[in-house]
Amino acid sequence: MNKAEQLASLVRNAKHMVVLTGAGMSTESGIPDFRSSEGLWKKYDPFTVSHVDTIDNDYDAFHSFYGQRIAQQLQNISPNEGHNILARWEAAGIVKFLATQNVENLHQRAGSKNVAQLHGGLDHIYCHHCGTPSTLEAFLEKKPCSSCGGRLRPNIVLFGEMLPQDVWSQAFTEIARSDLLLIIGTSLRVSPVNQLPLEARGKIAIINMDETPFDDKFDLVIREKAAEVLREVESLL
Ligand code: APR
């Protein structure tokens, strides 16, 4: 059996399949990932633009980076066939739960409903100092908080911040009870998410173009593009 046939066999036999995705899920939607050769962290220092301290220390750098990512999200990005297939698999009862590190909401826009956004989402803005909710437009126009004059930010997990406890424990529980964990498009370099696969008790498969530090722990490693593999697997189900 080729690797897509092996994955199709694992999917057919799974009773509680869970999916964990990263930025590699969205590159085929035109959104760069972070650590591959064309990744964002090759152009920007993550600890400058994506660290919580930057909001107070260098708001211009923080705002410039996230302003362009939010503007891009509002423009012409859309789910790719990989997102659509995972949504169809949820509707068919194949995928029971999806945890993502991604913040552009493409899984939900494709129709996935049972989604845990482990690193939050770019589509909600609030004041970093008083928590008052604000709007994408106010953030893009670099307006101060309407309540305290503080600095606005998207509701995502920055370096130096904790993950939302509710989504973390939901993902932890679902992965621990899965009999198949399918990991797609993540370098598994960022904790604590990269510890989640170690909680899986069943089979683990990964679709990722580059190797990860955990590949030797997985039952199936597929070094191909996510959407292509998912399309082939769907045709074999
Ligand atoms: N198909 C399969 N794999 C792909 C594809 C694709 N079309 N495109 C890219 N990849 C792989 C790359 O080889 C890379 O190993 O996806 C992986 C993406 O890894 P990262 O860029 O590190 O992204 P991710 O793992 O999601 O990063 C985790 O780090 O910077 C923080 O908060 C940010 O959520 C992000 C976290």
Short mmCIF file of C-alpha atoms and ligand atoms in Angstrom, two decimals:
data_model
loop_
_atom_site.label_atom_id
_atom_site.label_comp_id
_atom_site.label_asym_id
_atom_site.label_seq_id
_atom_site.Cartn_x
_atom_site.Cartn_y
_atom_site.Cartn_z
CA MET A 1 0.00 0.00 0.00
CA ASN A 2 1.23 3.54 -0.71
CA LYS A 3 1.11 6.09 2.12
CA ALA A 4 -2.25 7.57 1.10
CA GLU A 5 -3.71 4.03 1.06
CA GLN A 6 -2.18 3.39 4.50
CA LEU A 7 -3.73 6.61 5.82
CA ALA A 8 -7.09 5.78 4.22
CA SER A 9 -7.02 2.42 6.01
CA LEU A 10 -6.30 4.12 9.37
CA VAL A 11 -9.12 6.62 8.76
CA ARG A 12 -11.62 3.89 7.81
CA ASN A 13 -10.84 1.91 10.96
CA ALA A 14 -10.85 4.88 13.36
CA LYS A 15 -13.70 5.29 15.81
CA HIS A 16 -12.48 8.58 17.33
CA MET A 17 -10.32 10.47 14.86
CA VAL A 18 -8.90 13.82 15.98
CA VAL A 19 -6.96 16.28 13.81
CA LEU A 20 -4.25 18.74 14.92
CA THR A 21 -3.22 21.39 12.39
CA GLY A 22 -0.64 24.12 12.01
CA ALA A 23 0.33 26.83 9.54
CA GLY A 24 1.18 24.27 6.85
CA MET A 25 -2.56 23.68 6.51
CA SER A 26 -2.97 27.25 5.19
CA THR A 27 0.02 27.70 2.83
CA GLU A 28 -2.15 26.35 0.00
CA SER A 29 -4.51 29.24 0.76
CA GLY A 30 -1.63 31.65 0.13
CA ILE A 31 -0.78 32.29 3.79
CA PRO A 32 2.94 31.80 4.56
CA ASP A 33 3.83 29.51 7.42
CA PHE A 34 6.48 30.42 10.01
CA ARG A 35 9.44 28.04 9.89
CA SER A 36 9.73 26.51 6.43
CA SER A 37 12.09 28.07 3.89
CA GLU A 38 9.55 30.77 2.89
CA GLY A 39 8.21 31.18 6.43
CA LEU A 40 7.45 34.47 8.19
CA TRP A 41 10.15 33.88 10.82
CA LYS A 42 12.74 34.00 8.05
CA LYS A 43 11.77 37.68 7.55
CA TYR A 44 10.70 38.76 11.04
CA ASP A 45 12.08 38.00 14.50
CA PRO A 46 9.16 36.32 16.31
CA PHE A 47 10.37 37.63 19.67
CA THR A 48 10.22 41.15 18.31
CA VAL A 49 6.89 41.15 16.48
CA SER A 50 4.98 38.34 18.24
CA HIS A 51 5.99 38.62 21.92
CA VAL A 52 3.58 40.05 24.51
CA ASP A 53 6.24 42.55 25.72
CA THR A 54 6.33 44.15 22.26
CA ILE A 55 2.88 45.64 22.80
CA ASP A 56 4.36 47.96 25.42
CA ASN A 57 7.96 48.15 24.15
CA ASP A 58 7.49 48.58 20.38
CA TYR A 59 3.82 48.92 19.46
CA ASP A 60 4.71 50.13 15.95
CA ALA A 61 6.48 46.81 15.18
CA PHE A 62 3.65 44.78 16.77
CA HIS A 63 0.93 46.73 14.97
CA SER A 64 2.70 46.69 11.61
CA PHE A 65 3.06 42.88 11.68
CA TYR A 66 -0.46 42.06 12.85
CA GLY A 67 -2.04 44.88 10.86
CA GLN A 68 -0.82 43.31 7.63
CA ARG A 69 -1.88 39.80 8.73
CA ILE A 70 -5.37 41.03 9.62
CA ALA A 71 -5.65 43.06 6.41
CA GLN A 72 -4.61 39.93 4.46
CA GLN A 73 -7.20 37.85 6.32
CA LEU A 74 -9.91 40.37 5.43
CA GLN A 75 -8.88 40.32 1.78
CA ASN A 76 -8.93 37.35 -0.54
CA ILE A 77 -7.79 34.41 1.53
CA SER A 78 -10.15 31.45 1.61
CA PRO A 79 -10.13 27.85 2.80
CA ASN A 80 -8.32 25.41 0.48
CA GLU A 81 -9.45 21.90 -0.50
CA GLY A 82 -7.68 20.49 2.56
CA HIS A 83 -9.85 22.58 4.90
CA ASN A 84 -12.95 21.60 2.91
CA ILE A 85 -12.16 17.87 3.09
CA LEU A 86 -11.64 18.00 6.86
CA ALA A 87 -15.01 19.80 7.19
CA ARG A 88 -16.67 17.09 5.05
CA TRP A 89 -15.08 14.41 7.23
CA GLU A 90 -16.50 16.09 10.34
CA ALA A 91 -19.98 16.24 8.75
CA ALA A 92 -19.66 12.53 7.84
CA GLY A 93 -18.78 11.68 11.46
CA ILE A 94 -15.20 10.67 10.54
CA VAL A 95 -13.42 13.56 12.32
CA LYS A 96 -14.71 14.04 15.86
CA PHE A 97 -12.59 17.07 16.84
CA LEU A 98 -10.06 19.47 15.32
CA ALA A 99 -7.46 21.44 17.26
CA THR A 100 -5.58 24.13 15.37
CA GLN A 101 -2.68 26.48 16.08
CA ASN A 102 -3.88 28.69 13.24
CA VAL A 103 -5.57 32.02 13.85
CA GLU A 104 -7.22 32.81 10.49
CA ASN A 105 -10.47 30.84 11.06
CA LEU A 106 -10.14 28.94 7.76
CA HIS A 107 -11.31 25.64 9.29
CA GLN A 108 -14.51 27.26 10.55
CA ARG A 109 -15.03 29.08 7.25
CA ALA A 110 -14.74 25.68 5.50
CA GLY A 111 -17.52 24.36 7.75
CA SER A 112 -15.67 22.60 10.60
CA LYS A 113 -17.64 23.19 13.80
CA ASN A 114 -15.92 21.21 16.56
CA VAL A 115 -12.72 23.30 16.50
CA ALA A 116 -10.38 24.36 19.31
CA GLN A 117 -8.31 27.43 18.41
CA LEU A 118 -5.33 26.77 20.65
CA HIS A 119 -3.64 30.07 19.76
CA GLY A 120 -6.81 32.17 19.53
CA GLY A 121 -8.04 34.09 16.50
CA LEU A 122 -7.14 37.30 14.66
CA ASP A 123 -10.79 38.28 14.22
CA HIS A 124 -11.36 39.55 17.79
CA ILE A 125 -9.69 42.76 19.03
CA TYR A 126 -9.49 43.97 22.61
CA CYS A 127 -7.56 46.45 24.76
CA HIS A 128 -4.34 44.95 26.11
CA HIS A 129 -4.59 47.09 29.26
CA CYS A 130 -8.26 47.04 30.29
CA GLY A 131 -9.72 44.17 28.21
CA THR A 132 -12.46 46.30 26.62
CA PRO A 133 -13.54 44.70 23.31
CA SER A 134 -12.88 46.75 20.17
CA THR A 135 -13.08 46.30 16.39
CA LEU A 136 -10.81 45.19 13.54
CA GLU A 137 -11.29 48.62 11.96
CA ALA A 138 -10.18 50.43 15.15
CA PHE A 139 -7.09 48.20 15.32
CA LEU A 140 -6.24 48.68 11.63
CA GLU A 141 -6.62 52.47 12.08
CA LYS A 142 -4.32 52.20 15.14
CA LYS A 143 -6.92 53.84 17.38
CA PRO A 144 -6.49 53.74 21.17
CA CYS A 145 -8.92 51.88 23.41
CA SER A 146 -12.19 53.84 23.58
CA SER A 147 -12.40 53.16 27.31
CA CYS A 148 -8.88 53.69 28.72
CA GLY A 149 -6.78 54.89 25.79
CA GLY A 150 -4.71 51.68 25.96
CA ARG A 151 -3.24 49.70 23.07
CA LEU A 152 -5.44 47.39 20.99
CA ARG A 153 -4.42 43.82 20.05
CA PRO A 154 -5.89 40.69 18.45
CA ASN A 155 -7.13 37.85 20.68
CA ILE A 156 -4.23 35.49 19.90
CA VAL A 157 -1.68 33.78 22.15
CA LEU A 158 1.61 35.68 21.89
CA PHE A 159 4.99 34.34 22.94
CA GLY A 160 5.17 34.81 26.70
CA GLU A 161 1.43 34.19 27.18
CA MET A 162 -0.51 31.16 28.40
CA LEU A 163 -2.95 29.25 26.15
CA PRO A 164 -6.65 29.59 26.98
CA GLN A 165 -7.25 26.90 29.61
CA ASP A 166 -10.64 25.79 28.28
CA VAL A 167 -9.49 25.01 24.72
CA TRP A 168 -6.28 23.44 26.01
CA SER A 169 -8.08 20.97 28.27
CA GLN A 170 -10.65 20.21 25.55
CA ALA A 171 -7.87 19.39 23.05
CA PHE A 172 -5.95 17.41 25.68
CA THR A 173 -9.03 15.30 26.50
CA GLU A 174 -9.99 14.70 22.85
CA ILE A 175 -6.46 13.71 21.82
CA ALA A 176 -6.11 11.43 24.85
CA ARG A 177 -9.28 9.55 23.84
CA SER A 178 -8.49 9.44 20.10
CA ASP A 179 -7.73 6.13 18.39
CA LEU A 180 -6.31 8.07 15.43
CA LEU A 181 -4.57 11.46 15.66
CA LEU A 182 -3.87 13.04 12.26
CA ILE A 183 -1.33 15.89 12.50
CA ILE A 184 -1.19 18.22 9.50
CA GLY A 185 1.18 21.06 8.62
CA THR A 186 3.04 21.80 11.83
CA SER A 187 6.74 21.74 12.71
CA LEU A 188 5.83 20.76 16.30
CA ARG A 189 8.46 23.21 17.54
CA VAL A 190 6.24 25.28 19.85
CA SER A 191 5.19 24.13 23.29
CA PRO A 192 2.86 23.29 24.84
CA VAL A 193 1.04 22.26 21.63
CA ASN A 194 3.97 20.07 20.56
CA GLN A 195 3.37 17.98 23.71
CA LEU A 196 -0.21 17.13 22.72
CA PRO A 197 0.70 14.24 20.33
CA LEU A 198 2.38 12.50 23.28
CA GLU A 199 -1.09 12.23 24.89
CA ALA A 200 -2.47 10.16 22.00
CA ARG A 201 -2.92 6.48 22.91
CA GLY A 202 -3.92 5.25 19.44
CA LYS A 203 -2.34 5.55 16.01
CA ILE A 204 -0.62 8.81 15.01
CA ALA A 205 -0.12 9.94 11.40
CA ILE A 206 1.49 13.18 10.22
CA ILE A 207 1.33 14.98 6.89
CA ASN A 208 4.14 17.55 6.89
CA MET A 209 6.59 18.71 4.22
CA ASP A 210 9.51 18.95 6.67
CA GLU A 211 10.60 16.60 9.40
CA THR A 212 9.61 17.23 13.02
CA PRO A 213 11.36 16.24 16.27
CA PHE A 214 8.62 13.68 16.96
CA ASP A 215 8.40 11.84 13.60
CA ASP A 216 10.00 8.68 14.99
CA LYS A 217 7.11 8.37 17.46
CA PHE A 218 4.48 8.36 14.72
CA ASP A 219 2.98 5.33 12.92
CA LEU A 220 2.85 7.04 9.51
CA VAL A 221 4.87 10.03 8.19
CA ILE A 222 3.81 11.55 4.85
CA ARG A 223 6.11 14.22 3.41
CA GLU A 224 3.69 15.61 0.85
CA LYS A 225 1.34 18.60 0.49
CA ALA A 226 -1.66 18.38 2.77
CA ALA A 227 -4.46 19.12 0.29
CA GLU A 228 -3.12 16.61 -2.26
CA VAL A 229 -2.85 13.83 0.33
CA LEU A 230 -6.29 14.55 1.81
CA ARG A 231 -7.81 14.57 -1.70
CA GLU A 232 -6.27 11.16 -2.47
CA VAL A 233 -7.33 9.72 0.90
CA GLU A 234 -10.90 11.01 0.46
CA SER A 235 -11.06 9.27 -2.94
CA LEU A 236 -10.04 5.99 -1.25
CA LEU A 237 -12.62 6.10 1.58
N1 APR B 1 1.51 20.56 3.25
C1 APR B 1 2.14 19.92 4.28
N2 APR B 1 3.01 20.54 5.11
C2 APR B 1 3.27 21.84 4.88
C3 APR B 1 2.68 22.57 3.80
C4 APR B 1 1.76 21.86 2.97
N3 APR B 1 1.15 22.45 1.93
N4 APR B 1 3.16 23.84 3.83
C5 APR B 1 4.01 23.91 4.88
N5 APR B 1 4.08 22.72 5.51
C6 APR B 1 4.82 22.37 6.72
C7 APR B 1 6.22 22.94 6.79
O1 APR B 1 7.14 22.00 6.29
C8 APR B 1 6.40 23.19 8.30
O2 APR B 1 7.12 22.13 8.91
O3 APR B 1 4.10 22.97 7.78
C9 APR B 1 4.98 23.21 8.86
C10 APR B 1 4.61 24.55 9.47
O4 APR B 1 5.41 24.74 10.62
P1 APR B 1 5.50 26.20 11.26
O5 APR B 1 5.74 27.18 10.19
O6 APR B 1 6.45 26.11 12.41
O7 APR B 1 4.02 26.48 11.80
P2 APR B 1 3.36 25.92 13.12
O8 APR B 1 3.91 24.59 13.47
O9 APR B 1 1.89 26.03 12.94
O10 APR B 1 3.84 27.01 14.22
C11 APR B 1 3.32 26.87 15.52
O11 APR B 1 4.43 28.92 16.15
O12 APR B 1 5.01 31.06 15.61
C12 APR B 1 4.14 30.31 16.34
O13 APR B 1 1.99 30.93 17.03
C13 APR B 1 2.72 30.54 15.90
O14 APR B 1 0.91 28.93 15.80
C14 APR B 1 2.26 29.17 15.42
C15 APR B 1 3.20 28.23 16.15
#
